[in-house]
mmCIF file of C-alpha atoms in Angstrom:
data_model
loop_
_atom_site.group_PDB
_atom_site.id
_atom_site.type_symbol
_atom_site.label_atom_id
_atom_site.label_comp_id
_atom_site.label_asym_id
_atom_site.label_seq_id
_atom_site.Cartn_x
_atom_site.Cartn_y
_atom_site.Cartn_z
ATOM 1 C CA MET A 103 109.188 104.797 92.181
ATOM 2 C CA ILE A 104 109.135 104.752 95.976
ATOM 3 C CA PRO A 105 112.199 103.114 97.599
ATOM 4 C CA GLY A 106 111.587 99.398 97.928
ATOM 5 C CA GLU A 107 109.079 99.328 95.055
ATOM 6 C CA GLU A 108 111.851 98.739 92.530
ATOM 7 C CA LYS A 109 112.744 95.541 94.404
ATOM 8 C CA GLN A 110 109.071 94.575 94.581
ATOM 9 C CA LEU A 111 108.695 95.161 90.817
ATOM 10 C CA ALA A 112 111.772 93.025 90.202
ATOM 11 C CA GLU A 113 110.118 90.272 92.242
ATOM 12 C CA PHE A 114 107.011 90.468 90.001
ATOM 13 C CA LEU A 115 109.185 90.160 86.917
ATOM 14 C CA ALA A 116 111.506 87.437 88.247
ATOM 15 C CA GLY A 117 111.266 84.173 86.365
ATOM 16 C CA LYS A 118 109.091 85.585 83.580
ATOM 17 C CA SER A 119 109.807 84.583 80.004
ATOM 18 C CA GLU A 120 111.801 86.836 77.686
ATOM 19 C CA GLN A 121 108.591 87.278 75.655
ATOM 20 C CA THR A 122 106.640 88.476 78.687
ATOM 21 C CA LEU A 123 109.399 90.850 79.820
ATOM 22 C CA MET A 124 109.670 92.286 76.316
ATOM 23 C CA LEU A 125 105.876 92.819 76.184
ATOM 24 C CA PHE A 126 105.843 94.410 79.646
ATOM 25 C CA ASN A 127 108.628 96.833 78.725
ATOM 26 C CA TYR A 128 107.024 97.593 75.364
ATOM 27 C CA PHE A 129 103.690 98.385 77.023
ATOM 28 C CA ILE A 130 105.274 100.585 79.705
ATOM 29 C CA THR A 131 107.346 102.449 77.081
ATOM 30 C CA HIS A 132 104.260 103.174 74.998
ATOM 31 C CA PHE A 133 102.311 104.368 78.037
ATOM 32 C CA ASN A 134 105.243 106.550 79.067
ATOM 33 C CA ASN A 135 105.250 108.116 75.586
ATOM 34 C CA LEU A 136 101.805 109.550 76.419
ATOM 35 C CA GLY A 137 103.155 111.311 79.496
ATOM 36 C CA ASP A 138 104.849 110.630 82.793
ATOM 37 C CA ILE A 139 103.589 107.515 84.508
ATOM 38 C CA ILE A 140 104.274 105.837 87.822
ATOM 39 C CA VAL A 141 104.617 102.054 87.860
ATOM 40 C CA GLU A 142 103.601 100.848 91.324
ATOM 41 C CA PRO A 143 103.663 97.223 92.399
ATOM 42 C CA THR A 144 100.999 96.183 94.903
ATOM 43 C CA LYS A 145 100.585 92.822 96.600
ATOM 44 C CA THR A 146 98.914 91.155 93.624
ATOM 45 C CA MET A 147 99.315 93.410 90.576
ATOM 46 C CA ILE A 148 101.167 96.334 89.064
ATOM 47 C CA GLY A 149 99.406 99.696 89.011
ATOM 48 C CA ILE A 150 100.050 102.398 86.442
ATOM 49 C CA SER A 151 99.214 105.937 87.477
ATOM 50 C CA ASN A 152 99.425 109.410 86.047
ATOM 51 C CA SER A 153 100.023 112.296 88.457
ATOM 52 C CA ASN A 154 96.387 112.151 89.654
ATOM 53 C CA LYS A 155 95.184 108.563 89.882
ATOM 54 C CA ARG A 156 95.510 104.927 88.864
ATOM 55 C CA ILE A 157 94.787 104.617 85.135
ATOM 56 C CA ALA A 158 95.524 100.941 84.481
ATOM 57 C CA TRP A 159 96.424 97.696 86.192
ATOM 58 C CA ILE A 160 98.676 94.917 84.962
ATOM 59 C CA THR A 161 96.897 92.003 86.545
ATOM 60 C CA GLN A 162 98.750 89.083 85.008
ATOM 61 C CA LEU A 163 102.148 88.374 83.519
ATOM 62 C CA GLY A 164 101.647 85.046 81.755
ATOM 63 C CA LYS A 165 104.104 82.826 79.883
ATOM 64 C CA ASN A 166 103.613 84.779 76.667
ATOM 65 C CA PHE A 167 101.249 87.652 77.461
ATOM 66 C CA VAL A 168 100.557 90.683 79.617
ATOM 67 C CA HIS A 169 96.992 91.231 80.863
ATOM 68 C CA VAL A 170 95.959 94.846 81.483
ATOM 69 C CA VAL A 171 92.761 96.296 82.931
ATOM 70 C CA PHE A 172 91.705 99.854 82.120
ATOM 71 C CA PRO A 173 89.111 101.307 84.547
ATOM 72 C CA PHE A 174 86.805 103.641 82.626
ATOM 73 C CA LYS A 175 83.722 105.559 83.771
ATOM 74 C CA GLN A 176 81.642 104.115 80.957
ATOM 75 C CA GLU A 177 81.527 101.030 78.812
ATOM 76 C CA TYR A 178 83.204 101.145 75.394
ATOM 77 C CA PRO A 179 81.676 98.073 73.717
ATOM 78 C CA ASP A 180 82.448 99.030 70.109
ATOM 79 C CA ASN A 181 86.068 97.884 69.956
ATOM 80 C CA LEU A 182 88.271 95.089 68.705
ATOM 81 C CA CYS A 183 90.858 95.111 71.493
ATOM 82 C CA PHE A 184 89.078 94.304 74.758
ATOM 83 C CA GLN A 185 88.326 90.664 75.484
ATOM 84 C CA LYS A 186 85.975 91.500 78.348
ATOM 85 C CA ILE A 187 84.233 94.523 79.840
ATOM 86 C CA ALA A 188 82.789 94.247 83.336
ATOM 87 C CA GLN A 189 81.099 96.803 85.529
ATOM 88 C CA VAL A 190 82.318 96.984 89.122
ATOM 89 C CA PRO A 191 79.236 96.268 91.281
ATOM 90 C CA ASP A 192 77.568 99.384 92.688
ATOM 91 C CA GLN A 193 80.108 101.674 91.021
ATOM 92 C CA ASN A 194 80.332 103.800 87.911
ATOM 93 C CA GLN A 195 83.442 101.915 86.785
ATOM 94 C CA PHE A 196 83.784 99.589 83.817
ATOM 95 C CA ASN A 197 86.909 97.453 83.723
ATOM 96 C CA HIS A 198 88.107 96.885 80.158
ATOM 97 C CA HIS A 199 90.382 93.825 79.865
ATOM 98 C CA PHE A 200 93.164 93.829 77.278
ATOM 99 C CA ARG A 201 95.539 90.927 76.689
ATOM 100 C CA MET A 202 98.759 91.628 74.813
ATOM 101 C CA TYR A 203 100.515 88.726 73.066
ATOM 102 C CA PHE A 204 102.583 90.620 70.495
ATOM 103 C CA PRO A 205 104.039 94.144 70.270
ATOM 104 C CA ASP A 206 101.711 94.748 67.295
ATOM 105 C CA ASP A 207 98.741 94.326 69.661
ATOM 106 C CA ILE A 208 99.403 97.916 70.689
ATOM 107 C CA ASN A 209 97.816 99.366 67.591
ATOM 108 C CA GLU A 210 96.092 102.706 66.979
ATOM 109 C CA GLU A 211 92.927 101.530 68.714
ATOM 110 C CA VAL A 212 94.746 100.416 71.856
ATOM 111 C CA LEU A 213 96.835 103.595 71.843
ATOM 112 C CA SER A 214 93.654 105.660 71.711
ATOM 113 C CA TYR A 215 92.298 103.887 74.804
ATOM 114 C CA MET A 216 95.645 104.273 76.566
ATOM 115 C CA ALA A 217 95.514 108.008 75.796
ATOM 116 C CA MET A 218 91.936 108.185 77.115
ATOM 117 C CA ALA A 219 92.992 106.431 80.295
ATOM 118 C CA TYR A 220 95.966 108.771 80.700
ATOM 119 C CA ALA A 221 93.742 111.810 80.174
ATOM 120 C CA GLU A 222 91.170 110.280 82.521
ATOM 121 C CA GLU A 223 88.603 109.941 79.713
ATOM 122 C CA LYS A 224 88.551 113.641 78.856
#
């Protein structure tokens, strides 16, 4: 993490429920198990990158959930884990929205999409 970003990440996490913090850490740990990641706070969300590019965004830390967006080059409609899939206008990017309420929400299906994101859909 770049100096100063640790403080900025702490500001994102400040005041969040124990449930949300546990889910956030659980998600980051599972992503990190796939390979080295960089957790980068921005003004409005938390980016997750591999060594090449941004592979996911944590867009919301709710009272009892973590909302994650995976940007893929194509739509993956045949799934049980994404609550919404939306194409970015005029781009070949499909944002797949995943909401995590429980640690068990990171199941084999979600792990497979996390691995695809990490490998940049290879």
